[in-house]
């Protein structure tokens, strides 16, 4: 498959958002994943998120960045008809290399426990589950999430 990969920029937003909304199980909310939210994220992390294009269409994307200490992968998705060709693994490797270039040594991510496909992908990619920590979170203000079959409401 003749896939092209490039760093994600603000102008990729429409294609990336369409990919996310066509991918069940993505934890998408109305502020961080809005055009403004992604613009802000890319401004802060301009080199570490990537898109995969097939004949000019965005068919895969990874949103990744860091806080100066830890890398974080926020979203990864590949359109179902393009899966199992190594697109997601290539995106992960590109993001990890770009993070390393930024002086980052470790990368974390969150998955819904019910996302079996996602979790088996991350197992294969060597991302281990930390059993010794709790993930704690507090929203600063209310967020609206898209319906998600994996989320415990
Ligand atoms: C998880 C996801 C991103 C994986 O995307 P992908 O492009 O299919 O991933 P890859 O092709 O790199 O690897 C997936 C599988 O294809 C296999 N593969 C990789 N290259 C291959 C190739 N050239 N030919 C055949 N199979 C290949 C991998 O070994 C892996 O095997 P597995 O299914 O037995 O685990 C995709 O399924 C997806 O978008 N899921 C929905 C969103 C989601 O859950 N994201 C994760 C949130 S935590």
PDB file of C-alpha atoms and ligand atoms in Angstrom:
ATOM      1  CA  UNK A   1       0.000   0.000   0.000  1.00  0.00           C
ATOM      2  CA  UNK A   2       1.471   3.314  -1.065  1.00  0.00           C
ATOM      3  CA  UNK A   3       1.105   5.248   2.154  1.00  0.00           C
ATOM      4  CA  UNK A   4       2.557   8.704   2.753  1.00  0.00           C
ATOM      5  CA  UNK A   5       3.371   9.938   6.271  1.00  0.00           C
ATOM      6  CA  UNK A   6       3.800  13.531   7.383  1.00  0.00           C
ATOM      7  CA  UNK A   7       3.837  15.638  10.519  1.00  0.00           C
ATOM      8  CA  UNK A   8       0.292  16.719  11.459  1.00  0.00           C
ATOM      9  CA  UNK A   9      -0.412  20.417  11.052  1.00  0.00           C
ATOM     10  CA  UNK A  10      -3.394  22.603  11.842  1.00  0.00           C
ATOM     11  CA  UNK A  11      -4.588  22.313   8.244  1.00  0.00           C
ATOM     12  CA  UNK A  12      -5.089  18.529   8.682  1.00  0.00           C
ATOM     13  CA  UNK A  13      -7.820  19.125  11.264  1.00  0.00           C
ATOM     14  CA  UNK A  14     -10.869  18.398   9.090  1.00  0.00           C
ATOM     15  CA  UNK A  15      -9.460  15.093   7.812  1.00  0.00           C
ATOM     16  CA  UNK A  16      -8.280  14.022  11.246  1.00  0.00           C
ATOM     17  CA  UNK A  17     -11.566  14.935  12.924  1.00  0.00           C
ATOM     18  CA  UNK A  18     -13.499  12.981  10.297  1.00  0.00           C
ATOM     19  CA  UNK A  19     -11.252   9.971  10.950  1.00  0.00           C
ATOM     20  CA  UNK A  20     -11.872  10.235  14.709  1.00  0.00           C
ATOM     21  CA  UNK A  21     -15.630  10.537  14.312  1.00  0.00           C
ATOM     22  CA  UNK A  22     -15.624   7.481  12.000  1.00  0.00           C
ATOM     23  CA  UNK A  23     -13.722   5.447  14.605  1.00  0.00           C
ATOM     24  CA  UNK A  24     -15.911   4.069  17.399  1.00  0.00           C
ATOM     25  CA  UNK A  25     -14.367   4.133  20.839  1.00  0.00           C
ATOM     26  CA  UNK A  26     -12.259   7.278  20.549  1.00  0.00           C
ATOM     27  CA  UNK A  27     -12.467   9.419  23.692  1.00  0.00           C
ATOM     28  CA  UNK A  28     -13.336  12.684  21.947  1.00  0.00           C
ATOM     29  CA  UNK A  29     -14.556  15.762  23.807  1.00  0.00           C
ATOM     30  CA  UNK A  30     -15.894  19.093  22.670  1.00  0.00           C
ATOM     31  CA  UNK A  31     -13.035  21.315  23.826  1.00  0.00           C
ATOM     32  CA  UNK A  32      -9.666  19.529  23.622  1.00  0.00           C
ATOM     33  CA  UNK A  33     -10.615  17.924  20.303  1.00  0.00           C
ATOM     34  CA  UNK A  34     -12.179  21.027  18.783  1.00  0.00           C
ATOM     35  CA  UNK A  35     -10.328  22.908  16.015  1.00  0.00           C
ATOM     36  CA  UNK A  36      -9.083  25.421  18.610  1.00  0.00           C
ATOM     37  CA  UNK A  37      -8.065  22.651  21.027  1.00  0.00           C
ATOM     38  CA  UNK A  38      -6.017  20.794  18.423  1.00  0.00           C
ATOM     39  CA  UNK A  39      -4.490  24.048  17.169  1.00  0.00           C
ATOM     40  CA  UNK A  40      -3.340  24.778  20.724  1.00  0.00           C
ATOM     41  CA  UNK A  41      -1.954  21.245  21.112  1.00  0.00           C
ATOM     42  CA  UNK A  42      -0.035  21.348  17.807  1.00  0.00           C
ATOM     43  CA  UNK A  43       1.337  24.808  18.600  1.00  0.00           C
ATOM     44  CA  UNK A  44       2.785  23.391  21.806  1.00  0.00           C
ATOM     45  CA  UNK A  45       3.884  20.116  20.189  1.00  0.00           C
ATOM     46  CA  UNK A  46       4.637  20.952  16.546  1.00  0.00           C
ATOM     47  CA  UNK A  47       6.788  17.937  15.584  1.00  0.00           C
ATOM     48  CA  UNK A  48       5.373  14.861  17.316  1.00  0.00           C
ATOM     49  CA  UNK A  49       1.941  14.143  15.770  1.00  0.00           C
ATOM     50  CA  UNK A  50       1.619  12.448  12.376  1.00  0.00           C
ATOM     51  CA  UNK A  51      -0.919  11.600   9.690  1.00  0.00           C
ATOM     52  CA  UNK A  52      -0.939   8.746   7.177  1.00  0.00           C
ATOM     53  CA  UNK A  53      -2.318   9.616   3.744  1.00  0.00           C
ATOM     54  CA  UNK A  54      -3.511   7.340   0.986  1.00  0.00           C
ATOM     55  CA  UNK A  55      -4.121   9.107  -2.344  1.00  0.00           C
ATOM     56  CA  UNK A  56      -4.281  12.407  -0.467  1.00  0.00           C
ATOM     57  CA  UNK A  57      -6.882  11.245   2.091  1.00  0.00           C
ATOM     58  CA  UNK A  58      -6.064  11.053   5.792  1.00  0.00           C
ATOM     59  CA  UNK A  59      -6.550   7.394   6.713  1.00  0.00           C
ATOM     60  CA  UNK A  60      -4.562   7.296   9.948  1.00  0.00           C
ATOM     61  CA  UNK A  61      -3.385   9.721  12.615  1.00  0.00           C
ATOM     62  CA  UNK A  62      -1.549   9.849  15.907  1.00  0.00           C
ATOM     63  CA  UNK A  63      -1.716  12.785  18.299  1.00  0.00           C
ATOM     64  CA  UNK A  64       1.355  12.807  20.516  1.00  0.00           C
ATOM     65  CA  UNK A  65       3.168  15.384  22.586  1.00  0.00           C
ATOM     66  CA  UNK A  66       5.028  15.929  25.835  1.00  0.00           C
ATOM     67  CA  UNK A  67       5.153  18.166  28.872  1.00  0.00           C
ATOM     68  CA  UNK A  68       8.953  18.421  28.971  1.00  0.00           C
ATOM     69  CA  UNK A  69       9.256  15.228  30.965  1.00  0.00           C
ATOM     70  CA  UNK A  70       6.856  12.562  29.763  1.00  0.00           C
ATOM     71  CA  UNK A  71       5.594  11.864  26.289  1.00  0.00           C
ATOM     72  CA  UNK A  72       1.896  11.201  25.885  1.00  0.00           C
ATOM     73  CA  UNK A  73      -0.026   9.592  23.069  1.00  0.00           C
ATOM     74  CA  UNK A  74      -3.533  11.012  23.042  1.00  0.00           C
ATOM     75  CA  UNK A  75      -5.306   9.440  20.092  1.00  0.00           C
ATOM     76  CA  UNK A  76      -4.406   6.921  17.426  1.00  0.00           C
ATOM     77  CA  UNK A  77      -6.792   5.727  14.738  1.00  0.00           C
ATOM     78  CA  UNK A  78      -6.615   4.054  11.349  1.00  0.00           C
ATOM     79  CA  UNK A  79      -9.653   3.741   9.043  1.00  0.00           C
ATOM     80  CA  UNK A  80     -10.879   0.141   9.212  1.00  0.00           C
ATOM     81  CA  UNK A  81     -10.177  -0.653   5.536  1.00  0.00           C
ATOM     82  CA  UNK A  82      -6.514   0.356   5.997  1.00  0.00           C
ATOM     83  CA  UNK A  83      -5.838  -1.630   9.170  1.00  0.00           C
ATOM     84  CA  UNK A  84      -3.406  -4.553   9.557  1.00  0.00           C
ATOM     85  CA  UNK A  85      -0.881  -3.082   7.173  1.00  0.00           C
ATOM     86  CA  UNK A  86       1.392  -1.613   9.784  1.00  0.00           C
ATOM     87  CA  UNK A  87      -0.003   1.947   9.499  1.00  0.00           C
ATOM     88  CA  UNK A  88      -0.545   2.404  13.245  1.00  0.00           C
ATOM     89  CA  UNK A  89       2.823   0.860  14.154  1.00  0.00           C
ATOM     90  CA  UNK A  90       4.547   3.208  11.695  1.00  0.00           C
ATOM     91  CA  UNK A  91       2.706   6.188  13.227  1.00  0.00           C
ATOM     92  CA  UNK A  92       3.728   5.102  16.745  1.00  0.00           C
ATOM     93  CA  UNK A  93       7.376   4.676  15.716  1.00  0.00           C
ATOM     94  CA  UNK A  94       7.416   8.104  14.069  1.00  0.00           C
ATOM     95  CA  UNK A  95       5.911   9.735  17.160  1.00  0.00           C
ATOM     96  CA  UNK A  96       8.332   7.900  19.494  1.00  0.00           C
ATOM     97  CA  UNK A  97      11.340   8.930  17.375  1.00  0.00           C
ATOM     98  CA  UNK A  98      10.138  12.537  17.288  1.00  0.00           C
ATOM     99  CA  UNK A  99       9.674  12.499  21.079  1.00  0.00           C
ATOM    100  CA  UNK A 100      13.152  11.071  21.544  1.00  0.00           C
ATOM    101  CA  UNK A 101      14.495  13.905  19.372  1.00  0.00           C
ATOM    102  CA  UNK A 102      12.871  16.259  21.888  1.00  0.00           C
ATOM    103  CA  UNK A 103      14.841  14.609  24.710  1.00  0.00           C
ATOM    104  CA  UNK A 104      11.916  12.572  26.045  1.00  0.00           C
ATOM    105  CA  UNK A 105      12.612   9.119  27.527  1.00  0.00           C
ATOM    106  CA  UNK A 106       9.219   7.576  28.255  1.00  0.00           C
ATOM    107  CA  UNK A 107       5.743   7.668  26.785  1.00  0.00           C
ATOM    108  CA  UNK A 108       2.394   7.009  28.446  1.00  0.00           C
ATOM    109  CA  UNK A 109      -1.134   6.629  27.189  1.00  0.00           C
ATOM    110  CA  UNK A 110      -4.606   5.738  28.430  1.00  0.00           C
ATOM    111  CA  UNK A 111      -6.837   3.073  26.991  1.00  0.00           C
ATOM    112  CA  UNK A 112     -10.368   2.107  27.884  1.00  0.00           C
ATOM    113  CA  UNK A 113     -10.204  -1.335  29.527  1.00  0.00           C
ATOM    114  CA  UNK A 114     -13.048  -2.489  27.281  1.00  0.00           C
ATOM    115  CA  UNK A 115     -11.138  -1.629  24.092  1.00  0.00           C
ATOM    116  CA  UNK A 116      -9.766  -5.117  23.384  1.00  0.00           C
ATOM    117  CA  UNK A 117      -8.452  -4.234  19.911  1.00  0.00           C
ATOM    118  CA  UNK A 118      -6.669  -1.136  21.174  1.00  0.00           C
ATOM    119  CA  UNK A 119      -5.212  -2.949  24.171  1.00  0.00           C
ATOM    120  CA  UNK A 120      -3.897  -5.866  22.133  1.00  0.00           C
ATOM    121  CA  UNK A 121      -2.274  -3.363  19.754  1.00  0.00           C
ATOM    122  CA  UNK A 122      -0.526  -1.598  22.650  1.00  0.00           C
ATOM    123  CA  UNK A 123       0.573  -4.942  24.130  1.00  0.00           C
ATOM    124  CA  UNK A 124       2.196  -5.807  20.783  1.00  0.00           C
ATOM    125  CA  UNK A 125       3.852  -2.388  20.688  1.00  0.00           C
ATOM    126  CA  UNK A 126       5.446  -3.096  24.083  1.00  0.00           C
ATOM    127  CA  UNK A 127       3.394  -0.641  26.185  1.00  0.00           C
ATOM    128  CA  UNK A 128       2.980  -2.380  29.538  1.00  0.00           C
ATOM    129  CA  UNK A 129       0.104  -1.894  31.984  1.00  0.00           C
ATOM    130  CA  UNK A 130       1.156  -0.257  35.289  1.00  0.00           C
ATOM    131  CA  UNK A 131      -0.569  -2.171  38.098  1.00  0.00           C
ATOM    132  CA  UNK A 132       1.114  -0.098  40.831  1.00  0.00           C
ATOM    133  CA  UNK A 133      -0.581   3.227  40.102  1.00  0.00           C
ATOM    134  CA  UNK A 134      -4.075   4.679  39.940  1.00  0.00           C
ATOM    135  CA  UNK A 135      -4.930   7.087  37.157  1.00  0.00           C
ATOM    136  CA  UNK A 136      -6.442  10.072  38.943  1.00  0.00           C
ATOM    137  CA  UNK A 137      -8.233  12.882  37.201  1.00  0.00           C
ATOM    138  CA  UNK A 138     -10.249  15.971  37.989  1.00  0.00           C
ATOM    139  CA  UNK A 139     -11.868  18.104  35.325  1.00  0.00           C
ATOM    140  CA  UNK A 140     -11.303  21.831  35.852  1.00  0.00           C
ATOM    141  CA  UNK A 141     -14.699  22.453  34.334  1.00  0.00           C
ATOM    142  CA  UNK A 142     -17.392  20.332  32.759  1.00  0.00           C
ATOM    143  CA  UNK A 143     -16.536  18.595  29.479  1.00  0.00           C
ATOM    144  CA  UNK A 144     -18.903  17.072  26.970  1.00  0.00           C
ATOM    145  CA  UNK A 145     -17.807  13.727  25.567  1.00  0.00           C
ATOM    146  CA  UNK A 146     -18.988  12.057  22.390  1.00  0.00           C
ATOM    147  CA  UNK A 147     -20.926   8.847  23.043  1.00  0.00           C
ATOM    148  CA  UNK A 148     -18.434   6.044  23.604  1.00  0.00           C
ATOM    149  CA  UNK A 149     -19.237   2.345  24.083  1.00  0.00           C
ATOM    150  CA  UNK A 150     -16.079   1.800  26.159  1.00  0.00           C
ATOM    151  CA  UNK A 151     -16.642   4.580  28.708  1.00  0.00           C
ATOM    152  CA  UNK A 152     -18.349   3.746  32.019  1.00  0.00           C
ATOM    153  CA  UNK A 153     -21.019   6.423  32.224  1.00  0.00           C
TER     154      UNK A 153
HETATM  155  C1  LIG B   1      -5.596  -0.045  17.075  1.00  0.00           C
HETATM  156  C2  LIG B   1      -5.398   0.452  15.626  1.00  0.00           C
HETATM  157  C3  LIG B   1      -4.922   1.902  15.676  1.00  0.00           C
HETATM  158  C4  LIG B   1      -4.356  -0.446  14.948  1.00  0.00           C
HETATM  159  O1  LIG B   1      -4.157   0.045  13.607  1.00  0.00           O
HETATM  160  P1  LIG B   1      -3.441  -0.839  12.455  1.00  0.00           P
HETATM  161  O2  LIG B   1      -2.969   0.088  11.416  1.00  0.00           O
HETATM  162  O3  LIG B   1      -4.331  -1.954  12.073  1.00  0.00           O
HETATM  163  O4  LIG B   1      -2.202  -1.419  13.259  1.00  0.00           O
HETATM  164  P2  LIG B   1      -0.978  -2.206  12.609  1.00  0.00           P
HETATM  165  O5  LIG B   1      -1.308  -2.674  11.249  1.00  0.00           O
HETATM  166  O6  LIG B   1       0.242  -1.405  12.794  1.00  0.00           O
HETATM  167  O7  LIG B   1      -0.911  -3.440  13.586  1.00  0.00           O
HETATM  168  C5  LIG B   1      -2.115  -4.174  13.805  1.00  0.00           C
HETATM  169  C6  LIG B   1      -1.938  -5.615  13.393  1.00  0.00           C
HETATM  170  O8  LIG B   1      -1.544  -5.738  12.027  1.00  0.00           O
HETATM  171  C7  LIG B   1      -0.378  -6.567  11.957  1.00  0.00           C
HETATM  172  N1  LIG B   1       0.413  -6.087  10.829  1.00  0.00           N
HETATM  173  C8  LIG B   1       1.314  -5.087  10.839  1.00  0.00           C
HETATM  174  N2  LIG B   1       1.836  -4.948   9.620  1.00  0.00           N
HETATM  175  C9  LIG B   1       1.225  -5.855   8.823  1.00  0.00           C
HETATM  176  C10 LIG B   1       1.314  -6.167   7.455  1.00  0.00           C
HETATM  177  N3  LIG B   1       2.175  -5.523   6.643  1.00  0.00           N
HETATM  178  N4  LIG B   1       0.501  -7.129   6.971  1.00  0.00           N
HETATM  179  C11 LIG B   1      -0.352  -7.784   7.783  1.00  0.00           C
HETATM  180  N5  LIG B   1      -0.493  -7.514   9.107  1.00  0.00           N
HETATM  181  C12 LIG B   1       0.297  -6.575   9.599  1.00  0.00           C
HETATM  182  C13 LIG B   1       0.287  -6.356  13.275  1.00  0.00           C
HETATM  183  O9  LIG B   1       1.151  -7.424  13.623  1.00  0.00           O
HETATM  184  C14 LIG B   1      -0.892  -6.339  14.179  1.00  0.00           C
HETATM  185  O10 LIG B   1      -1.346  -7.675  14.372  1.00  0.00           O
HETATM  186  P3  LIG B   1      -2.508  -8.089  15.361  1.00  0.00           P
HETATM  187  O11 LIG B   1      -3.826  -7.690  14.792  1.00  0.00           O
HETATM  188  O12 LIG B   1      -2.389  -9.560  15.441  1.00  0.00           O
HETATM  189  O13 LIG B   1      -2.251  -7.364  16.635  1.00  0.00           O
HETATM  190  C15 LIG B   1      -6.706   0.348  14.809  1.00  0.00           C
HETATM  191  O14 LIG B   1      -7.234  -0.936  14.946  1.00  0.00           O
HETATM  192  C16 LIG B   1      -7.746   1.365  15.204  1.00  0.00           C
HETATM  193  O15 LIG B   1      -7.818   2.472  14.669  1.00  0.00           O
HETATM  194  N6  LIG B   1      -8.618   1.001  16.182  1.00  0.00           N
HETATM  195  C17 LIG B   1      -9.673   1.894  16.639  1.00  0.00           C
HETATM  196  C18 LIG B   1      -9.130   3.054  17.437  1.00  0.00           C
HETATM  197  C19 LIG B   1      -8.453   2.570  18.664  1.00  0.00           C
HETATM  198  O16 LIG B   1      -8.930   1.680  19.359  1.00  0.00           O
HETATM  199  N7  LIG B   1      -7.300   3.187  18.943  1.00  0.00           N
HETATM  200  C20 LIG B   1      -6.531   2.839  20.118  1.00  0.00           C
HETATM  201  C21 LIG B   1      -7.051   3.648  21.210  1.00  0.00           C
HETATM  202  S1  LIG B   1      -6.250   3.220  22.661  1.00  0.00           S
END
